[in-house]
Amino acid sequence: MREVAQGCLEKMFSQLGNPVNYSLVVGDERVELNPLLGKSLQIKFSGKIVCSHCGRSTKKSFSQGFCFPCFKKLARCDSCIMSPEKCHFFAGTCREPEWGETHCMVPHVVYLANSSGVKVGITRKTQTPTRWIDQGATQALPIMEVTTRRMSGLVEAVFRQSVTDRTNWRAMLKGDPEPLDLVAERDRLLAELEGALEGLRCAEGADNMEILTSAEVVDIAFPVMQYPQKVVSLNPEKEPEVSGTLLGIKGQYLILDTGCINIRKFTSYEVSVAA
């Protein structure tokens, strides 16, 4: 093997294809991963973490790649990112109003996906299908378009009454789930939650919510040669050298014959990559 890249990790870049095309982003370099399937891959972690926002060294990564001061001041690290229905932009207390305008006060999509079974989720309209790929979904269906991130959180909260918003990542890494009729699931949920959704329309304004009745299911195939029978999670903080034969890529995980590693979790960690 020879070194092919060195620098700080970012989340993997992906493009929808048959299968999805993946690149490992290391500093300013991209390592094409699909051609490496069935071959040896080595990632050595130096132990250094560099904040992805300010560039300072940090002993611990907060919110996937930030130092503690940035974690405390950046809007993208605020609690409303995980709970968008708690958005406080309109109260004038957003940590970064300009960032909020660009990322939160824009159209969002509420969707159903099949990753380890049916789930509901939200994303910026411009982030489809990347968001679905990052979650390891084999099927996805946009069901509503709303005007802001806060609205998407309110709608998602209604759907959570009947369907989970979580992915069982271990199940996702063991194989592809059985195909689902997501259109039928959408119609069932819309009927079941009609009263709650109508209440939300009355409270927030009907112009802020649109049901996407003509949307089509997006099928996603991942580049996986072999799924593990048992999912072993690799932790470079305990074993700084991650290596093995690359058997697949799904979501933000590399599947090696030695275990699986969530690349996004280790954003901003300095590494050298050999293949």
Coordinates of C-alpha atoms in Angstrom, one line a residue:
M1 CA 0.0 0.0 0.0
R2 CA 1.0 3.6 -0.5
E3 CA -0.1 6.8 1.1
V4 CA -2.7 8.5 -1.1
A5 CA -3.9 11.4 1.1
Q6 CA -3.1 13.2 4.4
G7 CA -5.1 15.8 6.3
C8 CA -8.3 16.3 8.3
L9 CA -11.3 14.1 7.6
E10 CA -14.6 15.5 6.4
K11 CA -17.8 13.6 5.9
M12 CA -17.7 11.5 2.7
F13 CA -18.8 13.0 -0.5
S14 CA -21.5 11.1 -2.4
Q15 CA -23.3 11.2 -5.7
L16 CA -26.4 9.3 -6.6
G17 CA -25.7 6.6 -9.1
N18 CA -26.2 2.9 -9.5
P19 CA -24.6 2.4 -7.1
V20 CA -23.8 5.6 -5.1
N21 CA -20.4 7.0 -5.9
Y22 CA -18.3 7.8 -2.8
S23 CA -15.2 9.8 -2.1
L24 CA -13.2 10.0 1.1
V25 CA -12.5 13.7 1.7
V26 CA -9.1 14.3 3.4
G27 CA -8.1 17.9 3.6
D28 CA -8.0 19.2 0.0
E29 CA -7.9 15.8 -1.5
R30 CA -10.5 13.2 -2.5
V31 CA -9.9 9.5 -2.5
E32 CA -12.3 7.7 -4.9
L33 CA -13.6 4.8 -2.8
N34 CA -15.7 2.7 -5.2
P35 CA -12.6 1.5 -7.2
L36 CA -11.1 0.3 -3.8
L37 CA -13.8 -2.2 -3.1
G38 CA -12.2 -5.6 -2.4
K39 CA -8.8 -4.0 -1.8
S40 CA -6.8 -3.0 1.3
L41 CA -7.5 0.3 2.9
Q42 CA -5.6 1.9 5.9
I43 CA -6.5 5.0 7.8
K44 CA -4.0 6.1 10.5
F45 CA -5.2 8.7 13.0
S46 CA -2.5 11.0 14.3
G47 CA -4.4 12.0 17.5
K48 CA -4.7 15.6 16.4
I49 CA -8.1 17.2 16.0
V50 CA -8.4 20.6 14.2
C51 CA -11.7 22.6 14.5
S52 CA -13.4 22.6 11.2
H53 CA -14.5 26.2 11.7
C54 CA -11.7 28.2 13.3
G55 CA -8.7 25.8 12.7
R56 CA -7.5 25.6 16.3
S57 CA -6.3 22.4 17.8
T58 CA -8.8 20.8 20.2
K59 CA -8.4 17.7 22.5
K60 CA -12.1 16.8 21.9
S61 CA -14.4 17.2 19.0
F62 CA -17.8 18.7 19.7
S63 CA -20.8 18.3 17.4
Q64 CA -18.7 16.4 14.9
G65 CA -15.7 18.6 14.3
F66 CA -15.8 21.7 16.4
C67 CA -13.8 23.0 19.3
F68 CA -15.7 24.0 22.5
P69 CA -15.7 27.8 21.9
C70 CA -17.1 27.3 18.4
F71 CA -19.6 24.7 19.7
K72 CA -20.9 27.3 22.1
K73 CA -21.2 30.2 19.6
L74 CA -22.2 28.7 16.3
A75 CA -25.8 28.4 15.2
R76 CA -25.1 25.0 13.5
C77 CA -24.3 23.6 17.0
D78 CA -27.3 25.0 18.8
S79 CA -29.9 22.6 20.2
C80 CA -32.5 23.6 17.6
I81 CA -30.4 21.8 15.0
M82 CA -31.4 18.5 16.6
S83 CA -34.9 19.8 17.5
P84 CA -35.8 22.2 14.7
E85 CA -39.3 22.9 16.2
K86 CA -37.4 24.8 18.9
C87 CA -36.0 27.3 16.4
H88 CA -35.8 30.7 18.0
F89 CA -34.8 32.8 14.9
F90 CA -38.0 34.8 15.1
A91 CA -37.3 35.7 18.7
G92 CA -34.1 37.5 17.5
T93 CA -31.9 35.2 19.5
C94 CA -30.3 33.1 16.7
R95 CA -26.5 32.8 17.3
E96 CA -25.8 33.6 13.7
P97 CA -28.7 35.3 11.9
E98 CA -27.0 35.3 8.5
W99 CA -26.3 31.6 8.8
G100 CA -29.9 31.0 9.9
E101 CA -31.2 32.9 6.9
T102 CA -29.2 30.7 4.5
H103 CA -29.7 27.3 6.2
C104 CA -33.0 27.6 8.2
M105 CA -35.2 30.2 6.5
V106 CA -35.3 28.2 3.3
P107 CA -37.6 25.5 1.9
H108 CA -37.3 22.1 3.7
V109 CA -38.6 18.7 2.8
V110 CA -40.3 16.2 5.1
Y111 CA -39.8 12.7 3.9
L112 CA -40.2 9.0 4.5
A113 CA -37.2 6.7 4.1
N114 CA -36.5 3.1 4.4
S115 CA -33.1 2.5 6.0
S116 CA -33.8 0.0 8.8
G117 CA -37.5 0.2 8.3
V118 CA -39.7 3.2 7.6
K119 CA -38.8 6.5 9.3
V120 CA -39.7 10.2 9.0
G121 CA -37.0 12.8 8.4
I122 CA -36.4 16.4 7.3
T123 CA -33.8 18.1 5.2
R124 CA -33.2 21.3 3.3
K125 CA -34.7 20.9 -0.2
T126 CA -31.3 21.4 -1.7
Q127 CA -29.9 18.5 0.3
T128 CA -31.9 15.7 -1.4
P129 CA -30.8 13.1 -2.1
T130 CA -27.6 13.6 -0.1
R131 CA -29.4 13.4 3.2
W132 CA -31.0 10.1 2.3
I133 CA -27.7 8.6 1.2
D134 CA -26.0 9.7 4.4
Q135 CA -28.7 7.9 6.4
G136 CA -28.2 4.6 4.4
A137 CA -31.7 4.7 3.0
T138 CA -32.5 2.4 0.2
Q139 CA -35.8 4.2 -0.6
A140 CA -37.0 7.7 0.0
L141 CA -40.1 9.7 -0.7
P142 CA -40.6 13.4 -0.2
I143 CA -44.1 13.9 1.4
M144 CA -44.3 17.6 2.3
E145 CA -42.5 20.8 1.4
V146 CA -42.5 23.6 4.0
T147 CA -41.1 27.1 4.1
T148 CA -38.6 26.9 7.0
R149 CA -36.6 24.5 9.1
R150 CA -38.9 25.3 12.1
M151 CA -41.9 24.3 10.1
S152 CA -40.3 21.0 9.1
G153 CA -39.6 20.3 12.8
L154 CA -43.3 21.0 13.6
V155 CA -44.5 18.7 10.9
E156 CA -42.0 16.0 11.8
A157 CA -43.2 16.1 15.4
V158 CA -46.7 15.3 14.2
F159 CA -45.5 12.3 12.2
R160 CA -43.5 11.1 15.1
Q161 CA -46.8 10.2 16.8
S162 CA -47.0 7.3 14.3
V163 CA -43.6 6.6 12.9
T164 CA -40.0 6.8 14.3
D165 CA -37.5 9.4 13.2
R166 CA -34.5 7.1 14.1
T167 CA -32.4 4.7 12.0
N168 CA -31.2 1.5 13.6
W169 CA -27.6 1.8 12.3
R170 CA -26.6 -1.7 13.3
A171 CA -29.5 -3.2 11.3
M172 CA -28.8 -0.8 8.4
L173 CA -25.2 -2.1 8.2
K174 CA -26.3 -5.8 8.3
G175 CA -28.1 -5.6 5.0
D176 CA -30.8 -3.9 2.9
P177 CA -34.3 -3.8 4.4
E178 CA -37.3 -5.3 2.7
P179 CA -38.7 -2.9 0.1
L180 CA -41.7 -0.9 1.3
D181 CA -44.6 0.8 -0.5
L182 CA -43.7 4.3 0.7
V183 CA -46.6 5.9 -1.2
A184 CA -49.1 3.7 0.7
E185 CA -47.3 4.5 3.9
R186 CA -47.6 8.2 3.1
D187 CA -51.3 8.0 2.4
R188 CA -51.9 6.0 5.5
L189 CA -50.0 8.5 7.7
L190 CA -51.7 11.5 6.1
A191 CA -55.1 10.0 6.8
E192 CA -54.2 9.0 10.3
L193 CA -52.7 12.4 11.2
E194 CA -55.2 14.5 9.2
G195 CA -56.5 16.2 12.3
A196 CA -53.1 17.1 13.8
L197 CA -51.9 18.4 10.4
E198 CA -55.0 20.5 10.0
G199 CA -54.4 22.0 13.4
L200 CA -50.9 22.9 12.4
R201 CA -52.1 24.5 9.2
C202 CA -54.5 26.6 11.2
A203 CA -51.8 27.6 13.7
E204 CA -49.0 28.3 11.2
G205 CA -50.7 29.1 7.9
A206 CA -51.7 26.8 5.1
D207 CA -49.2 28.5 2.7
N208 CA -46.3 27.2 4.8
M209 CA -47.1 23.5 4.1
E210 CA -47.6 21.7 0.8
I211 CA -48.3 17.9 0.4
L212 CA -46.3 16.5 -2.4
T213 CA -48.8 14.1 -3.9
S214 CA -47.0 13.7 -7.2
A215 CA -43.5 12.9 -5.7
E216 CA -42.0 9.6 -6.7
V217 CA -40.0 7.2 -4.7
V218 CA -36.2 7.4 -5.1
D219 CA -34.4 4.1 -5.0
I220 CA -30.8 4.1 -3.7
A221 CA -28.2 1.3 -4.3
F222 CA -25.0 1.3 -2.2
P223 CA -21.6 -0.1 -3.2
V224 CA -21.5 -3.1 -0.9
M225 CA -19.8 -6.4 -1.8
Q226 CA -20.6 -8.1 1.5
Y227 CA -22.5 -7.1 4.7
P228 CA -21.1 -8.2 8.1
Q229 CA -23.0 -10.9 10.0
K230 CA -22.0 -9.0 13.2
V231 CA -21.4 -5.3 13.3
V232 CA -18.2 -4.4 15.0
S233 CA -17.7 -0.7 15.5
L234 CA -14.1 0.6 15.0
N235 CA -13.0 3.4 17.3
P236 CA -9.7 5.1 16.3
E237 CA -9.5 6.8 19.7
K238 CA -8.8 3.4 21.1
E239 CA -7.1 1.8 18.0
P240 CA -5.5 4.7 16.0
E241 CA -4.9 2.5 12.9
V242 CA -8.0 1.3 11.1
S243 CA -7.3 -1.1 8.3
G244 CA -8.7 -4.0 6.4
T245 CA -10.3 -5.0 3.1
L246 CA -13.0 -2.6 2.0
L247 CA -16.2 -4.6 1.6
G248 CA -18.6 -1.7 1.2
I249 CA -19.8 1.9 1.8
K250 CA -23.2 2.7 3.2
G251 CA -24.5 5.9 4.7
Q252 CA -21.4 7.5 6.2
Y253 CA -19.9 4.1 7.1
L254 CA -16.9 2.2 5.7
I255 CA -17.5 -1.5 5.9
L256 CA -14.2 -3.4 6.3
D257 CA -13.6 -7.0 7.0
T258 CA -12.3 -5.9 10.4
G259 CA -15.3 -3.8 11.3
C260 CA -17.2 -0.6 10.5
I261 CA -16.3 3.0 11.0
N262 CA -18.5 6.1 10.9
I263 CA -16.5 8.6 9.0
R264 CA -18.7 11.5 9.8
K265 CA -18.2 10.9 13.6
F266 CA -14.5 11.6 13.1
T267 CA -14.8 14.9 11.1
S268 CA -11.7 17.1 11.7
Y269 CA -9.5 14.2 12.9
E270 CA -6.1 14.3 11.2
V271 CA -5.3 11.1 9.3
S272 CA -3.1 9.6 6.6
V273 CA -4.8 7.2 4.1
A274 CA -3.0 4.4 2.3
A275 CA -4.4 2.1 -0.3

